[in-house]
Structure formats: structure tokens, C-alpha cells
Short mmCIF file of N, CA, C and O in Angstrom, two decimals:
data_model
loop_
_atom_site.label_atom_id
_atom_site.label_comp_id
_atom_site.label_asym_id
_atom_site.label_seq_id
_atom_site.Cartn_x
_atom_site.Cartn_y
_atom_site.Cartn_z
N MET A 1 0.80 39.46 -9.61
CA MET A 1 1.21 38.18 -10.17
C MET A 1 0.03 37.22 -10.17
O MET A 1 -0.75 37.22 -9.24
N THR A 2 -0.04 36.40 -11.19
CA THR A 2 -1.08 35.40 -11.27
C THR A 2 -0.42 34.04 -11.45
O THR A 2 0.41 33.86 -12.34
N SER A 3 -0.78 33.11 -10.58
CA SER A 3 -0.21 31.77 -10.69
C SER A 3 -1.22 30.75 -10.17
O SER A 3 -2.15 31.10 -9.45
N THR A 4 -1.00 29.51 -10.55
CA THR A 4 -1.80 28.41 -10.01
C THR A 4 -0.83 27.37 -9.44
O THR A 4 0.26 27.16 -9.97
N ILE A 5 -1.25 26.75 -8.35
CA ILE A 5 -0.47 25.69 -7.71
C ILE A 5 -1.37 24.47 -7.63
O ILE A 5 -2.45 24.52 -7.05
N THR A 6 -0.92 23.37 -8.24
CA THR A 6 -1.72 22.15 -8.31
C THR A 6 -0.95 21.01 -7.66
O THR A 6 0.14 20.66 -8.12
N PRO A 7 -1.50 20.42 -6.58
CA PRO A 7 -0.85 19.24 -6.00
C PRO A 7 -1.15 18.01 -6.83
O PRO A 7 -2.31 17.70 -7.08
N TYR A 8 -0.11 17.36 -7.31
CA TYR A 8 -0.29 16.12 -8.06
C TYR A 8 -0.31 14.96 -7.08
O TYR A 8 0.53 14.88 -6.19
N GLU A 9 -1.27 14.07 -7.25
CA GLU A 9 -1.38 12.93 -6.34
C GLU A 9 -0.08 12.14 -6.32
O GLU A 9 0.46 11.77 -7.36
N ASP A 10 0.42 11.92 -5.11
CA ASP A 10 1.66 11.17 -4.88
C ASP A 10 2.85 11.79 -5.60
O ASP A 10 3.81 11.10 -5.96
N GLY A 11 2.81 13.09 -5.81
CA GLY A 11 3.89 13.77 -6.52
C GLY A 11 4.07 15.21 -6.08
O GLY A 11 3.69 15.58 -4.97
N PRO A 12 4.65 16.02 -6.95
CA PRO A 12 5.02 17.39 -6.60
C PRO A 12 3.86 18.37 -6.64
O PRO A 12 2.75 18.03 -7.04
N LEU A 13 4.16 19.60 -6.24
CA LEU A 13 3.28 20.73 -6.46
C LEU A 13 3.70 21.36 -7.78
O LEU A 13 4.87 21.71 -7.96
N ILE A 14 2.77 21.50 -8.71
CA ILE A 14 3.06 22.12 -9.99
C ILE A 14 2.65 23.59 -9.90
O ILE A 14 1.50 23.89 -9.58
N VAL A 15 3.59 24.47 -10.17
CA VAL A 15 3.35 25.91 -10.11
C VAL A 15 3.45 26.45 -11.53
O VAL A 15 4.45 26.23 -12.22
N ARG A 16 2.38 27.14 -11.96
CA ARG A 16 2.32 27.70 -13.31
C ARG A 16 1.98 29.18 -13.22
O ARG A 16 1.19 29.58 -12.38
N GLY A 17 2.56 29.95 -14.12
CA GLY A 17 2.18 31.35 -14.20
C GLY A 17 3.31 32.29 -13.84
O GLY A 17 4.49 31.98 -13.99
N ASP A 18 2.93 33.43 -13.32
CA ASP A 18 3.85 34.49 -12.95
C ASP A 18 4.07 34.40 -11.44
O ASP A 18 3.16 34.64 -10.66
N PHE A 19 5.27 34.03 -11.02
CA PHE A 19 5.54 33.85 -9.59
C PHE A 19 6.99 34.17 -9.29
O PHE A 19 7.83 34.25 -10.18
N GLU A 20 7.28 34.37 -8.01
CA GLU A 20 8.64 34.52 -7.52
C GLU A 20 8.91 33.38 -6.55
O GLU A 20 8.06 33.05 -5.73
N LEU A 21 10.06 32.80 -6.64
CA LEU A 21 10.48 31.73 -5.74
C LEU A 21 11.66 32.26 -4.95
O LEU A 21 12.62 32.78 -5.53
N ARG A 22 11.61 32.15 -3.61
CA ARG A 22 12.66 32.70 -2.75
C ARG A 22 13.08 31.70 -1.68
O ARG A 22 12.30 30.84 -1.29
N THR A 23 14.30 31.86 -1.21
CA THR A 23 14.81 31.07 -0.09
C THR A 23 14.16 31.56 1.20
O THR A 23 13.56 32.65 1.21
N PRO A 24 14.30 30.83 2.31
CA PRO A 24 13.77 31.33 3.58
C PRO A 24 14.38 32.68 3.99
O PRO A 24 13.76 33.45 4.71
N GLU A 25 15.57 32.98 3.49
CA GLU A 25 16.23 34.25 3.80
C GLU A 25 15.78 35.37 2.87
O GLU A 25 16.22 36.51 3.00
N GLY A 26 14.93 35.06 1.88
CA GLY A 26 14.41 36.06 0.97
C GLY A 26 15.19 36.22 -0.32
O GLY A 26 14.85 37.06 -1.16
N GLU A 27 16.22 35.41 -0.52
CA GLU A 27 17.00 35.48 -1.75
C GLU A 27 16.23 34.82 -2.89
O GLU A 27 15.63 33.77 -2.71
N PRO A 28 16.26 35.41 -4.09
CA PRO A 28 15.54 34.82 -5.21
C PRO A 28 16.17 33.50 -5.67
O PRO A 28 17.38 33.33 -5.62
N ILE A 29 15.31 32.58 -6.08
CA ILE A 29 15.73 31.31 -6.68
C ILE A 29 15.28 31.38 -8.13
O ILE A 29 14.10 31.58 -8.40
N ASP A 30 16.21 31.21 -9.06
CA ASP A 30 15.88 31.27 -10.48
C ASP A 30 15.13 30.00 -10.89
O ASP A 30 15.70 28.91 -10.87
N ALA A 31 13.87 30.15 -11.21
CA ALA A 31 13.06 29.00 -11.62
C ALA A 31 13.33 28.63 -13.07
O ALA A 31 13.06 27.50 -13.47
N ALA A 32 13.84 29.55 -13.87
CA ALA A 32 14.23 29.32 -15.26
C ALA A 32 13.08 29.02 -16.21
O ALA A 32 13.30 28.78 -17.38
N ARG A 33 11.85 29.02 -15.72
CA ARG A 33 10.70 28.78 -16.60
C ARG A 33 9.42 29.19 -15.89
O ARG A 33 9.43 29.47 -14.70
N GLY A 34 8.32 29.18 -16.63
CA GLY A 34 7.03 29.59 -16.09
C GLY A 34 6.23 28.48 -15.45
O GLY A 34 5.19 28.71 -14.86
N THR A 35 6.70 27.24 -15.56
CA THR A 35 6.06 26.10 -14.90
C THR A 35 7.16 25.30 -14.21
O THR A 35 8.16 24.95 -14.83
N ILE A 36 6.95 25.05 -12.92
CA ILE A 36 7.94 24.28 -12.15
C ILE A 36 7.23 23.22 -11.31
O ILE A 36 6.03 23.32 -11.05
N ALA A 37 7.99 22.22 -10.89
CA ALA A 37 7.49 21.18 -9.99
C ALA A 37 8.27 21.30 -8.69
O ALA A 37 9.50 21.19 -8.69
N LEU A 38 7.56 21.53 -7.58
CA LEU A 38 8.19 21.65 -6.28
C LEU A 38 8.06 20.34 -5.51
O LEU A 38 6.97 19.75 -5.45
N CYS A 39 9.15 19.92 -4.91
CA CYS A 39 9.20 18.66 -4.16
C CYS A 39 8.26 18.70 -2.95
O CYS A 39 8.22 19.67 -2.21
N ARG A 40 7.52 17.61 -2.75
CA ARG A 40 6.71 17.44 -1.53
C ARG A 40 7.22 16.31 -0.67
O ARG A 40 6.89 16.21 0.49
N CYS A 41 8.03 15.42 -1.26
CA CYS A 41 8.45 14.23 -0.51
C CYS A 41 9.64 14.51 0.40
O CYS A 41 9.88 13.78 1.36
N GLY A 42 10.41 15.56 0.10
CA GLY A 42 11.56 15.90 0.92
C GLY A 42 12.85 15.18 0.54
O GLY A 42 13.87 15.38 1.18
N ARG A 43 12.84 14.35 -0.48
CA ARG A 43 14.01 13.56 -0.82
C ARG A 43 14.69 13.97 -2.13
O ARG A 43 15.66 13.34 -2.54
N SER A 44 14.20 15.00 -2.78
CA SER A 44 14.79 15.44 -4.04
C SER A 44 16.23 15.91 -3.82
O SER A 44 16.53 16.58 -2.84
N ALA A 45 17.11 15.59 -4.75
CA ALA A 45 18.49 16.07 -4.71
C ALA A 45 18.58 17.49 -5.27
O ALA A 45 19.63 18.12 -5.19
N ASP A 46 17.47 18.00 -5.83
CA ASP A 46 17.44 19.32 -6.46
C ASP A 46 16.43 20.23 -5.76
O ASP A 46 15.78 21.03 -6.41
N LYS A 47 16.27 20.09 -4.44
CA LYS A 47 15.29 20.90 -3.71
C LYS A 47 15.54 22.38 -3.94
O LYS A 47 16.69 22.79 -4.00
N PRO A 48 14.51 23.17 -4.08
CA PRO A 48 13.11 22.87 -3.81
C PRO A 48 12.39 22.20 -4.97
O PRO A 48 11.19 21.93 -4.90
N PHE A 49 13.12 21.91 -6.07
CA PHE A 49 12.48 21.34 -7.25
C PHE A 49 12.38 19.82 -7.14
O PHE A 49 13.21 19.17 -6.51
N CYS A 50 11.36 19.27 -7.76
CA CYS A 50 11.16 17.82 -7.81
C CYS A 50 12.10 17.21 -8.83
O CYS A 50 12.26 17.74 -9.94
N ASP A 51 12.74 16.09 -8.48
CA ASP A 51 13.58 15.37 -9.43
C ASP A 51 13.05 13.96 -9.72
O ASP A 51 13.73 13.16 -10.32
N GLY A 52 11.83 13.67 -9.26
CA GLY A 52 11.21 12.37 -9.51
C GLY A 52 11.52 11.31 -8.47
O GLY A 52 11.03 10.18 -8.58
N THR A 53 12.32 11.65 -7.45
CA THR A 53 12.70 10.68 -6.43
C THR A 53 11.49 10.07 -5.72
O THR A 53 11.53 8.92 -5.30
N HIS A 54 10.40 10.82 -5.62
CA HIS A 54 9.20 10.32 -4.94
C HIS A 54 8.73 8.98 -5.50
O HIS A 54 8.15 8.18 -4.78
N LYS A 55 9.01 8.74 -6.77
CA LYS A 55 8.57 7.49 -7.41
C LYS A 55 9.33 6.28 -6.89
O LYS A 55 8.79 5.19 -6.85
N THR A 56 10.60 6.48 -6.51
CA THR A 56 11.44 5.35 -6.11
C THR A 56 11.05 4.76 -4.76
O THR A 56 11.35 3.60 -4.50
N PHE A 57 10.42 5.56 -3.90
CA PHE A 57 10.00 5.00 -2.61
C PHE A 57 8.50 5.14 -2.37
O PHE A 57 8.03 5.03 -1.25
N HIS A 58 7.76 5.34 -3.46
CA HIS A 58 6.29 5.30 -3.43
C HIS A 58 5.70 6.32 -2.45
O HIS A 58 4.85 5.99 -1.63
N PHE A 59 6.14 7.57 -2.58
CA PHE A 59 5.61 8.67 -1.78
C PHE A 59 4.10 8.75 -1.96
O PHE A 59 3.58 8.59 -3.07
N LYS A 60 3.38 8.96 -0.88
CA LYS A 60 1.91 9.04 -0.92
C LYS A 60 1.45 10.38 -0.37
O LYS A 60 1.81 10.76 0.75
N ALA A 61 0.69 11.09 -1.16
CA ALA A 61 0.06 12.34 -0.74
C ALA A 61 -1.13 12.58 -1.65
O ALA A 61 -1.03 12.41 -2.85
N GLY A 62 -2.22 12.95 -1.05
CA GLY A 62 -3.43 13.20 -1.83
C GLY A 62 -3.36 14.52 -2.56
O GLY A 62 -2.35 15.22 -2.55
N THR A 63 -4.47 14.88 -3.18
CA THR A 63 -4.55 16.14 -3.90
C THR A 63 -5.42 17.16 -3.18
O THR A 63 -5.42 18.33 -3.52
N GLY A 64 -6.17 16.74 -2.18
CA GLY A 64 -7.05 17.64 -1.44
C GLY A 64 -6.56 17.89 -0.03
O GLY A 64 -5.53 17.38 0.38
N ARG A 65 -7.32 18.67 0.69
CA ARG A 65 -6.97 18.97 2.08
C ARG A 65 -7.59 17.91 2.98
O ARG A 65 -8.78 17.68 2.95
N GLU A 66 -6.75 17.29 3.79
CA GLU A 66 -7.24 16.31 4.75
C GLU A 66 -7.69 16.98 6.04
O GLU A 66 -8.40 16.41 6.84
N HIS A 67 -7.24 18.23 6.25
CA HIS A 67 -7.55 18.97 7.47
C HIS A 67 -8.23 20.28 7.09
O HIS A 67 -7.93 20.84 6.04
N PRO A 68 -9.10 20.80 7.94
CA PRO A 68 -9.73 22.08 7.62
C PRO A 68 -8.71 23.21 7.61
O PRO A 68 -7.65 23.11 8.21
N SER A 69 -9.05 24.31 6.93
CA SER A 69 -8.18 25.48 6.89
C SER A 69 -7.97 26.02 8.30
O SER A 69 -8.88 25.99 9.13
N PRO A 70 -6.75 26.52 8.58
CA PRO A 70 -6.52 27.11 9.90
C PRO A 70 -7.39 28.33 10.10
O PRO A 70 -7.67 29.06 9.15
N ARG A 71 -7.81 28.53 11.32
CA ARG A 71 -8.66 29.70 11.63
C ARG A 71 -7.77 30.90 11.92
O ARG A 71 -6.69 30.76 12.46
N PRO A 72 -8.24 32.09 11.57
CA PRO A 72 -7.48 33.30 11.88
C PRO A 72 -7.18 33.37 13.37
O PRO A 72 -8.04 33.11 14.20
N GLY A 73 -5.91 33.65 13.71
CA GLY A 73 -5.52 33.76 15.11
C GLY A 73 -5.17 32.42 15.73
O GLY A 73 -4.66 32.38 16.84
N GLY A 74 -5.42 31.31 15.03
CA GLY A 74 -5.08 29.98 15.56
C GLY A 74 -3.68 29.60 15.19
O GLY A 74 -2.99 30.27 14.41
N SER A 75 -3.18 28.50 15.75
CA SER A 75 -1.83 28.07 15.41
C SER A 75 -1.86 27.24 14.15
O SER A 75 -2.82 26.52 13.89
N ASP A 76 -0.82 27.36 13.37
CA ASP A 76 -0.70 26.61 12.14
C ASP A 76 0.59 25.81 12.23
O ASP A 76 1.67 26.38 12.15
N ASP A 77 0.50 24.51 12.42
CA ASP A 77 1.66 23.68 12.62
C ASP A 77 2.31 23.23 11.33
O ASP A 77 3.18 22.39 11.33
N ALA A 78 1.86 23.73 10.20
CA ALA A 78 2.38 23.29 8.91
C ALA A 78 3.81 23.69 8.66
O ALA A 78 4.41 24.54 9.04
#
């Protein structure tokens, strides 16, 4: 599978390409298209998809990594 994931500043993660979306239990989630927006703010009524709610309370998130990548064997608190 080939896909790209782009974090939009103060908005969702945009996923494009060939991908599978699954629940934590491993069940498939029908994305219904080849480009989707995934919620980052946690307030969407249509999770895991973005519904634009982030705009109503001015969600802030950058587009780059503020922290270095986790090291192999280290803990990842994400």
C-alpha cells in the first residue's frame, strides 16, 4: 500500500492513497474514498473522521514534530 499522511496546521491529518483504516479491535472502518481527514482535536462527532469542530474552539497544532523521534527500545507515551 502507498499512502501519504499530511498534518494540516490547526486541523486534521489528511490521508491520501491506498490505505486501510481499522478500529483498535482490528475491525475495518469504511473510509468510502481515497482521501480522508482524521480528527486530531478529539472533539469530532464523526470520529475518527474530522467534522470541522476544531475551528469552533480554535484547536492549535503545528505541522512538524515538536519532539524528537522515539528511540528503538525506548518508551513512547504517544
